[in-house]
Structures are given as structure tokens and as C-alpha cells.
Amino acid sequence: MTGDADHLLPSDSPVTLIGTDGHPVADASRPLPDDAELRRALASLITARRLNDQAYALVRQGRLAVYPSSHGQEACQVAAAQVLDDGDWLFPTYRDTVAAVGRGVDPVEALTLLKGDWHCGWDPYEHKVAPHATPLATQLPHAVGVAHAARLRGESTVVMALCGDGGTSEGDFHEALNFAAVLRAPVVFLIQNNEYAISVPLARQTAAPSLAHKGVGYGIPGERVDGNDIAALLSVLGEAVARARDGGGPQLVEAHTYRMQAHTNADDATRYRADADVEAWVARDPITRLKTFLAPGDSEMAALHEQAEKVAEHVRDGLNRDVEPDPADLFAHVYAEPTPQLREQAAQLADDQMREGALR
């Protein structure tokens, strides 16, 4: 135990490097990421926004069952993916399709769960991306376990665990923080505080000064960052990842952002928040802010939008393709080795199918 808790406390206000007007904010302790890193982020942000808009359109066309949009908070997910090395792991929530795609997951596969086909459409071990977690915060203890196991094996792996502000009200969140702190697991917890857990505002969830302060009780340093400032996110998350990789243990980062659209397409956000509140966040848009700062030329922007449109076209083509379901898939990926009961049920189904085919 230590009597010095000051190092655990987050900053009084969120770290910001590029203001809402697109101009740099003086912060001598944190230099801006280099130009190449920011331009890479801009490309990812534009593709992410196009992916969000395309997915929402596919919901209206009946090609997706549901889509939790991250429109307006894409910077959190782009930065989370960009600061990780190839061997690191990402544990996303259901709203973090952009982060999964940023780690190399095919966007069509990333949307498979939301289409209703599979619980996970990609190989987690290939991309080092865990399946989308629909129940709140259940992925966090798993993330800590992976981080701890990597540390025991002597690997340099760092795990990035994402959750929303609503997830901090779950017991899994607190158990994961305690687990990570005691074991000094190399994991970075990123809370995307978008102000609402479905219809429940943040003030109805916690009385803490900030969500970043929740790390103090577990001995985990916290930090607050402007979640719509990609430069600040890259700096804060990059520093947290480097610290975890060097044996400094876990860190909790709260990114202040806003959910511009409804919780999902099944939600009517007008019932619990005013349009004026949403409109106030338009000027804080992460893409507009970074574009103003970088001032890319017309040809550069055209190329970025062209690349984003190719991704949207790929998603449309993939999700507009009807897949003939195979009933035998019911028994695939349930256990590494099928149990006798599963084998028996699979054999019974195959027999029924054969009989049905013979009767036709």
C-alpha cells in the first residue's frame, strides 16, 4: 500500500491538444502527435464515419437487425486501435465496430453479429480482437485475464478494454479494476463517456467527480481526455499503453464524447434529450476539428472519401448477399471438442434432414 494517492488522480479538466476551433492548445507537457500519425487518423475517421452511415442505411433496408452507431465518437475507437501494436489485444463493446475494423477485421465480418448470423464473425486470435460484448462490462474481466496471462508468459502484450459510461455501473467493471490493480496487469481501460446509458443520463449513474476518479479506490491512475480530439486521445492512450508495456500496470482513461444518434435504431432519443443538447456537440465533431488543424488539400480529401466509399461498397455487397443457413452450424463452435450429447443431436438432425429430403 502507498500513502501517496496524488499520482492516481486525473487532471482537473480533460486533456485537449486541438481545440474545437481546430487550433492547437498550449500544453507543454504533451507534444502533438506527428503529422503522419494525425493524417493516418484522419483517413480512419472519414472511413469510420462512412461505415457508420452505411450501416445505419442497411438497418433501414432490413439487412442489419440493429446497429449501435458511434457517429460523433469515432475518434475514441480510431485512437484505441491506432496506439496498439500487432501483438496487442482489443476487447470491444457492441458499439465498437469501428475499433474492430481498425484492427484489421473485415467490416462485413464485424457486422455479422448485428445481422443476427453469428455471435462473432471473425477469428479473435487472427486479429487479436475479442468478440463484440453485448452485455455490459462482461468483457472487462476477460480482458484482464488475457493481460495477466500474457504477463505470466513474459510477453509484451498490452490489452485495450473498451466500455461505455453505463458499463461503469456494473459489478464486472469494479471486479476487473480490482483484479487488474492487484495483479498489475498490462491493461488500459478506456471509458467512452457519451453522456447516456440508453436513456439514463450520467448524473443518474454516479456522484463521482468524474468516471476517471473511479480508479483511485483500486490503486489505478486515472486520466480524463477530450474524446473528440484525436490528437489528445492518441497522446493519452499511447502513453498509457507504453506505461503498461513497461510494467507500470493498468490505467483508467475517461474520454468525454457524445452519442450524436440514438442508442440504436430501436431507440427514440427525443424522449429523453433535447435536440438543442445534441446540436451543441456538432461544433465539437472530431473530423471537422482535425480537418481544420491539418488543412488537407482538395485532392487529398477526395482520395480519402474515395477510399471510404470503397469500404461502404464492400459492406453493401457483403450484407446484401443472402446466405443459405446450414442447420449443422448449430453445433459448430459450441465446444472445442463436441460432447456426446451434441454428437447425438447432430446425428439426429442429419437423419431428419435425410428423411425430409427422401420425402420430397
Coordinates of C-alpha atoms in Angstrom, one line a residue:
M1 CA 0.0 0.0 0.0
T2 CA 1.1 3.6 -0.6
G3 CA 0.1 6.7 1.3
D4 CA 0.7 8.9 -1.9
A5 CA -2.6 8.9 -3.8
D6 CA -1.9 12.1 -5.8
H7 CA -0.4 10.2 -8.7
L8 CA -3.8 8.4 -9.1
L9 CA -5.9 11.5 -9.6
P10 CA -6.9 12.6 -13.1
S11 CA -6.4 16.1 -14.4
D12 CA -9.0 18.7 -13.3
S13 CA -10.2 19.0 -16.9
P14 CA -10.0 16.7 -19.9
V15 CA -6.7 16.8 -21.8
T16 CA -7.1 18.7 -25.0
L17 CA -4.4 19.3 -27.7
I18 CA -6.6 20.6 -30.6
G19 CA -9.4 22.9 -29.6
T20 CA -12.9 22.8 -31.1
D21 CA -11.8 25.6 -33.4
G22 CA -9.2 23.4 -34.9
H23 CA -6.2 25.3 -33.4
P24 CA -3.6 23.7 -31.1
V25 CA -4.0 24.2 -27.4
A26 CA -0.8 25.1 -25.5
D27 CA 0.2 22.1 -23.4
A28 CA 4.0 21.9 -22.9
S29 CA 3.8 18.6 -21.2
R30 CA 2.2 16.9 -24.2
P31 CA 3.5 17.5 -27.7
L32 CA 1.2 16.9 -30.6
P33 CA 1.4 13.6 -32.4
D34 CA 3.4 13.9 -35.6
D35 CA 1.8 14.8 -38.9
A36 CA 1.9 11.3 -40.3
E37 CA 0.1 9.9 -37.3
L38 CA -2.6 12.5 -37.5
R39 CA -3.1 12.1 -41.2
R40 CA -3.5 8.3 -40.7
A41 CA -6.1 9.1 -38.1
L42 CA -8.0 11.5 -40.4
A43 CA -8.2 8.7 -43.0
S44 CA -9.5 6.3 -40.4
L45 CA -12.0 8.8 -39.1
I46 CA -13.5 9.5 -42.5
T47 CA -13.8 5.8 -43.3
A48 CA -15.3 5.3 -39.8
R49 CA -18.0 7.9 -40.4
R50 CA -18.9 6.4 -43.8
L51 CA -19.1 3.0 -42.2
N52 CA -21.4 4.2 -39.5
D53 CA -23.7 5.9 -42.1
Q54 CA -23.7 2.9 -44.3
A55 CA -24.6 0.5 -41.5
Y56 CA -27.5 2.7 -40.4
A57 CA -28.8 2.7 -44.0
L58 CA -28.6 -1.1 -44.1
V59 CA -30.7 -1.3 -41.0
R60 CA -33.4 0.6 -42.7
Q61 CA -33.2 -1.8 -45.7
G62 CA -33.6 -4.8 -43.4
R63 CA -30.0 -6.1 -44.0
L64 CA -29.0 -5.5 -40.4
A65 CA -31.2 -6.3 -37.4
V66 CA -29.7 -3.5 -35.3
Y67 CA -26.8 -1.0 -35.3
P68 CA -25.4 0.9 -32.3
S69 CA -23.9 3.9 -34.1
S70 CA -20.7 5.6 -32.9
H71 CA -21.3 8.6 -35.2
G72 CA -19.5 11.5 -33.5
Q73 CA -17.4 9.4 -31.1
E74 CA -15.3 7.7 -33.8
A75 CA -12.2 9.3 -32.5
C76 CA -12.1 7.2 -29.4
Q77 CA -12.2 4.0 -31.4
V78 CA -9.8 5.1 -34.1
A79 CA -7.2 6.1 -31.4
A80 CA -7.7 2.9 -29.4
A81 CA -6.9 0.8 -32.4
Q82 CA -4.1 3.0 -33.7
V83 CA -2.0 3.0 -30.5
L84 CA -1.8 -0.8 -30.2
D85 CA 0.9 -3.0 -31.6
D86 CA 0.1 -6.0 -33.8
G87 CA 0.5 -8.4 -30.8
D88 CA -1.8 -6.4 -28.5
W89 CA -5.4 -7.3 -27.8
L90 CA -8.6 -5.2 -28.1
F91 CA -11.8 -6.0 -26.2
P92 CA -14.7 -4.1 -27.8
T93 CA -18.3 -3.4 -26.8
Y94 CA -21.3 -3.7 -29.2
R95 CA -20.7 -0.1 -30.2
D96 CA -17.1 -0.5 -31.2
T97 CA -17.3 -1.8 -34.8
V98 CA -15.0 1.0 -35.9
A99 CA -12.3 -0.2 -33.4
A100 CA -12.5 -3.8 -34.6
V101 CA -12.2 -2.7 -38.2
G102 CA -9.3 -0.5 -37.2
R103 CA -7.5 -3.7 -36.0
G104 CA -8.0 -5.3 -39.4
V105 CA -11.3 -7.1 -39.1
D106 CA -13.3 -7.2 -42.3
P107 CA -16.2 -4.7 -41.8
V108 CA -18.6 -7.3 -43.2
E109 CA -17.4 -9.8 -40.6
A110 CA -17.6 -7.1 -37.9
L111 CA -21.3 -6.6 -38.7
T112 CA -22.2 -10.3 -38.6
L113 CA -23.4 -10.2 -35.0
L114 CA -25.6 -7.2 -35.7
K115 CA -27.1 -9.1 -38.8
G116 CA -28.0 -11.9 -36.5
D117 CA -25.9 -14.6 -38.1
W118 CA -23.2 -15.4 -35.6
H119 CA -22.1 -14.3 -32.1
C120 CA -18.8 -13.3 -33.7
G121 CA -18.0 -13.1 -37.4
W122 CA -14.2 -13.2 -37.2
D123 CA -11.4 -15.3 -35.7
P124 CA -10.4 -13.4 -32.5
Y125 CA -6.9 -15.0 -32.5
E126 CA -6.2 -13.8 -36.0
H127 CA -6.8 -10.2 -35.3
K128 CA -6.3 -10.1 -31.5
V129 CA -9.8 -8.7 -31.2
A130 CA -12.3 -10.3 -28.8
P131 CA -15.9 -10.7 -29.9
H132 CA -18.3 -7.8 -29.5
A133 CA -19.7 -7.8 -26.0
T134 CA -23.4 -7.1 -25.9
P135 CA -23.9 -7.5 -22.1
L136 CA -22.4 -4.5 -20.3
A137 CA -18.9 -4.8 -19.0
T138 CA -18.6 -8.6 -19.1
Q139 CA -15.6 -8.3 -21.4
L140 CA -13.6 -6.4 -18.9
P141 CA -12.6 -9.3 -16.5
H142 CA -11.8 -11.3 -19.6
A143 CA -9.5 -8.5 -20.9
V144 CA -7.7 -8.5 -17.5
G145 CA -7.3 -12.3 -17.7
V146 CA -5.7 -12.1 -21.2
A147 CA -3.4 -9.3 -20.0
H148 CA -2.3 -11.2 -16.9
A149 CA -1.7 -14.4 -18.8
A150 CA 0.5 -12.6 -21.3
R151 CA 2.5 -11.1 -18.4
L152 CA 3.0 -14.6 -16.9
R153 CA 4.3 -15.8 -20.2
G154 CA 6.8 -13.0 -20.4
E155 CA 5.1 -11.3 -23.4
S156 CA 5.0 -7.6 -24.1
T157 CA 1.3 -7.7 -24.9
V158 CA -1.0 -4.9 -23.8
V159 CA -4.8 -5.2 -23.7
M160 CA -7.1 -2.3 -24.6
A161 CA -10.5 -2.8 -22.9
L162 CA -13.4 -0.5 -24.0
C163 CA -16.6 0.2 -22.2
G164 CA -19.3 2.9 -22.0
D165 CA -20.3 5.1 -19.1
G166 CA -23.2 2.7 -18.4
G167 CA -20.7 -0.2 -18.1
T168 CA -19.1 1.5 -15.1
S169 CA -22.3 0.8 -13.1
E170 CA -21.9 -2.9 -13.5
G171 CA -20.1 -5.1 -11.0
D172 CA -17.9 -6.6 -13.7
F173 CA -16.3 -3.1 -14.1
H174 CA -15.3 -2.9 -10.5
E175 CA -14.1 -6.5 -10.3
A176 CA -12.0 -6.0 -13.4
L177 CA -10.3 -2.9 -12.0
N178 CA -9.5 -4.6 -8.7
F179 CA -8.3 -7.7 -10.5
A180 CA -6.1 -5.6 -12.8
A181 CA -4.6 -3.5 -10.0
V182 CA -3.7 -6.3 -7.7
L183 CA -2.1 -8.3 -10.5
R184 CA -0.6 -5.2 -12.1
A185 CA -2.0 -6.4 -15.4
P186 CA -0.9 -4.5 -18.6
V187 CA -4.4 -3.4 -19.5
V188 CA -5.8 0.1 -20.4
F189 CA -9.4 0.6 -19.6
L190 CA -11.0 3.2 -21.9
I191 CA -14.4 4.5 -20.9
Q192 CA -16.2 6.2 -23.7
N193 CA -18.4 8.6 -21.7
N194 CA -21.1 9.6 -24.2
E195 CA -23.4 11.0 -21.5
Y196 CA -26.1 8.4 -21.7
A197 CA -26.6 4.7 -20.9
I198 CA -29.6 4.3 -23.3
S199 CA -31.9 6.8 -21.7
V200 CA -30.2 7.2 -18.3
P201 CA -28.0 10.3 -18.0
L202 CA -24.6 10.2 -16.4
A203 CA -25.8 12.2 -13.3
R204 CA -28.2 9.3 -12.5
Q205 CA -25.4 6.7 -12.5
T206 CA -22.7 8.2 -10.4
A207 CA -21.9 11.0 -7.9
A208 CA -18.1 10.8 -8.5
P209 CA -16.3 13.9 -9.7
S210 CA -15.5 12.0 -12.9
L211 CA -15.5 8.4 -14.1
A212 CA -11.7 8.6 -14.2
H213 CA -11.8 9.1 -10.4
K214 CA -13.2 5.5 -10.0
G215 CA -9.7 4.1 -10.4
V216 CA -8.4 5.8 -7.2
G217 CA -10.2 3.3 -5.0
Y218 CA -8.4 0.4 -6.7
G219 CA -5.0 2.0 -6.9
I220 CA -5.2 2.6 -10.6
P221 CA -4.2 6.0 -12.0
G222 CA -6.9 7.8 -14.0
E223 CA -6.9 10.4 -16.7
R224 CA -9.5 12.4 -18.5
V225 CA -9.3 13.3 -22.2
D226 CA -11.4 15.1 -24.8
G227 CA -12.9 12.2 -26.6
N228 CA -13.5 14.3 -29.8
D229 CA -9.8 15.3 -30.0
I230 CA -8.0 12.6 -31.8
A231 CA -4.6 14.2 -31.1
A232 CA -5.2 14.2 -27.3
L233 CA -6.6 10.6 -27.5
L234 CA -3.5 9.4 -29.3
S235 CA -1.2 11.1 -26.8
V236 CA -3.0 9.9 -23.6
L237 CA -3.8 6.4 -24.8
G238 CA -0.3 6.0 -26.4
E239 CA 1.3 7.0 -23.1
A240 CA -1.0 4.6 -21.1
V241 CA -0.1 1.7 -23.5
A242 CA 3.6 2.4 -23.2
R243 CA 3.4 2.5 -19.4
A244 CA 1.5 -0.8 -19.3
R245 CA 4.0 -2.4 -21.6
D246 CA 6.9 -1.2 -19.4
G247 CA 5.4 -2.9 -16.4
G248 CA 3.6 0.1 -15.0
G249 CA 0.4 -1.7 -14.5
P250 CA -3.2 -0.7 -15.6
Q251 CA -4.6 2.7 -16.3
L252 CA -8.1 4.1 -16.5
V253 CA -8.9 6.7 -19.2
E254 CA -12.2 8.5 -19.4
A255 CA -12.9 10.0 -22.9
H256 CA -15.6 12.7 -22.8
T257 CA -17.6 12.5 -26.0
Y258 CA -21.3 12.4 -27.1
R259 CA -23.6 9.9 -28.7
M260 CA -24.9 12.0 -31.6
Q261 CA -27.5 9.5 -32.7
A262 CA -29.9 7.2 -30.8
H263 CA -28.7 4.3 -28.7
T264 CA -29.7 2.0 -31.6
N265 CA -32.2 2.2 -34.4
A266 CA -34.7 0.8 -31.9
D267 CA -34.4 3.8 -29.6
D268 CA -36.2 7.1 -29.7
A269 CA -33.7 9.5 -28.2
T270 CA -36.1 12.5 -28.5
R271 CA -38.0 11.1 -25.5
Y272 CA -35.1 11.8 -23.1
R273 CA -32.9 14.5 -24.5
A274 CA -33.5 17.8 -26.3
D275 CA -32.4 18.5 -29.9
A276 CA -30.6 21.6 -28.7
D277 CA -28.3 19.5 -26.5
V278 CA -27.3 17.3 -29.5
E279 CA -26.8 20.4 -31.7
A280 CA -24.3 21.8 -29.2
W281 CA -22.0 19.0 -29.9
V282 CA -22.0 19.4 -33.7
A283 CA -19.2 22.0 -33.4
R284 CA -17.1 19.5 -31.5
D285 CA -17.1 17.0 -34.3
P286 CA -13.8 15.1 -34.3
I287 CA -13.5 15.1 -38.1
T288 CA -14.1 18.8 -38.6
R289 CA -11.7 19.6 -35.8
L290 CA -8.8 17.6 -37.3
K291 CA -9.5 18.7 -40.9
T292 CA -9.3 22.3 -39.7
F293 CA -6.0 21.6 -38.0
L294 CA -4.4 19.7 -40.8
A295 CA -5.9 21.7 -43.7
P296 CA -5.6 18.9 -46.2
G297 CA -5.9 19.8 -49.9
D298 CA -8.9 19.0 -52.1
S299 CA -7.2 16.2 -53.8
E300 CA -6.1 14.6 -50.5
M301 CA -9.7 14.8 -49.2
A302 CA -11.1 13.4 -52.4
A303 CA -8.8 10.4 -52.1
L304 CA -9.8 9.8 -48.5
H305 CA -13.5 9.9 -49.4
E306 CA -12.9 7.6 -52.3
Q307 CA -11.3 5.0 -50.1
A308 CA -14.1 5.4 -47.6
E309 CA -16.7 4.8 -50.3
K310 CA -14.9 1.6 -51.3
V311 CA -15.3 0.3 -47.8
A312 CA -19.0 1.2 -47.9
E313 CA -19.4 -0.5 -51.2
H314 CA -17.7 -3.6 -49.8
V315 CA -20.1 -3.6 -46.8
R316 CA -23.2 -3.2 -49.1
D317 CA -22.1 -6.1 -51.3
G318 CA -21.3 -8.3 -48.4
L319 CA -24.5 -7.7 -46.5
N320 CA -26.8 -7.7 -49.5
R321 CA -25.7 -11.3 -50.2
D322 CA -28.2 -13.8 -49.0
V323 CA -26.6 -16.7 -47.1
E324 CA -28.2 -20.1 -47.1
P325 CA -28.2 -21.2 -43.5
D326 CA -26.8 -24.7 -42.7
P327 CA -28.6 -26.3 -39.7
A328 CA -25.4 -28.2 -38.9
D329 CA -23.8 -24.8 -37.9
L330 CA -25.9 -25.1 -34.7
F331 CA -23.4 -27.5 -33.4
A332 CA -20.2 -25.7 -34.6
H333 CA -18.0 -23.7 -32.2
V334 CA -20.0 -24.7 -29.1
Y335 CA -17.1 -26.7 -27.6
A336 CA -13.6 -27.3 -28.8
E337 CA -14.4 -31.0 -28.7
P338 CA -18.1 -31.8 -29.2
T339 CA -19.8 -33.5 -26.2
P340 CA -21.6 -36.9 -26.7
Q341 CA -24.9 -35.1 -26.4
L342 CA -24.0 -32.7 -29.2
R343 CA -22.9 -35.5 -31.4
E344 CA -26.2 -37.3 -30.7
Q345 CA -28.2 -34.2 -31.5
A346 CA -26.2 -33.5 -34.7
A347 CA -26.7 -37.1 -35.9
Q348 CA -30.5 -36.8 -35.2
L349 CA -30.7 -33.6 -37.2
A350 CA -28.8 -35.1 -40.1
D351 CA -31.1 -38.1 -40.0
D352 CA -34.2 -35.9 -40.0
Q353 CA -32.8 -33.9 -42.9
M354 CA -32.1 -37.0 -44.9
R355 CA -35.7 -38.3 -44.3
E356 CA -37.2 -35.0 -45.2
G357 CA -35.1 -35.0 -48.4
A358 CA -36.3 -38.5 -49.3
L359 CA -39.9 -37.5 -48.9
R360 CA -39.7 -34.6 -51.4

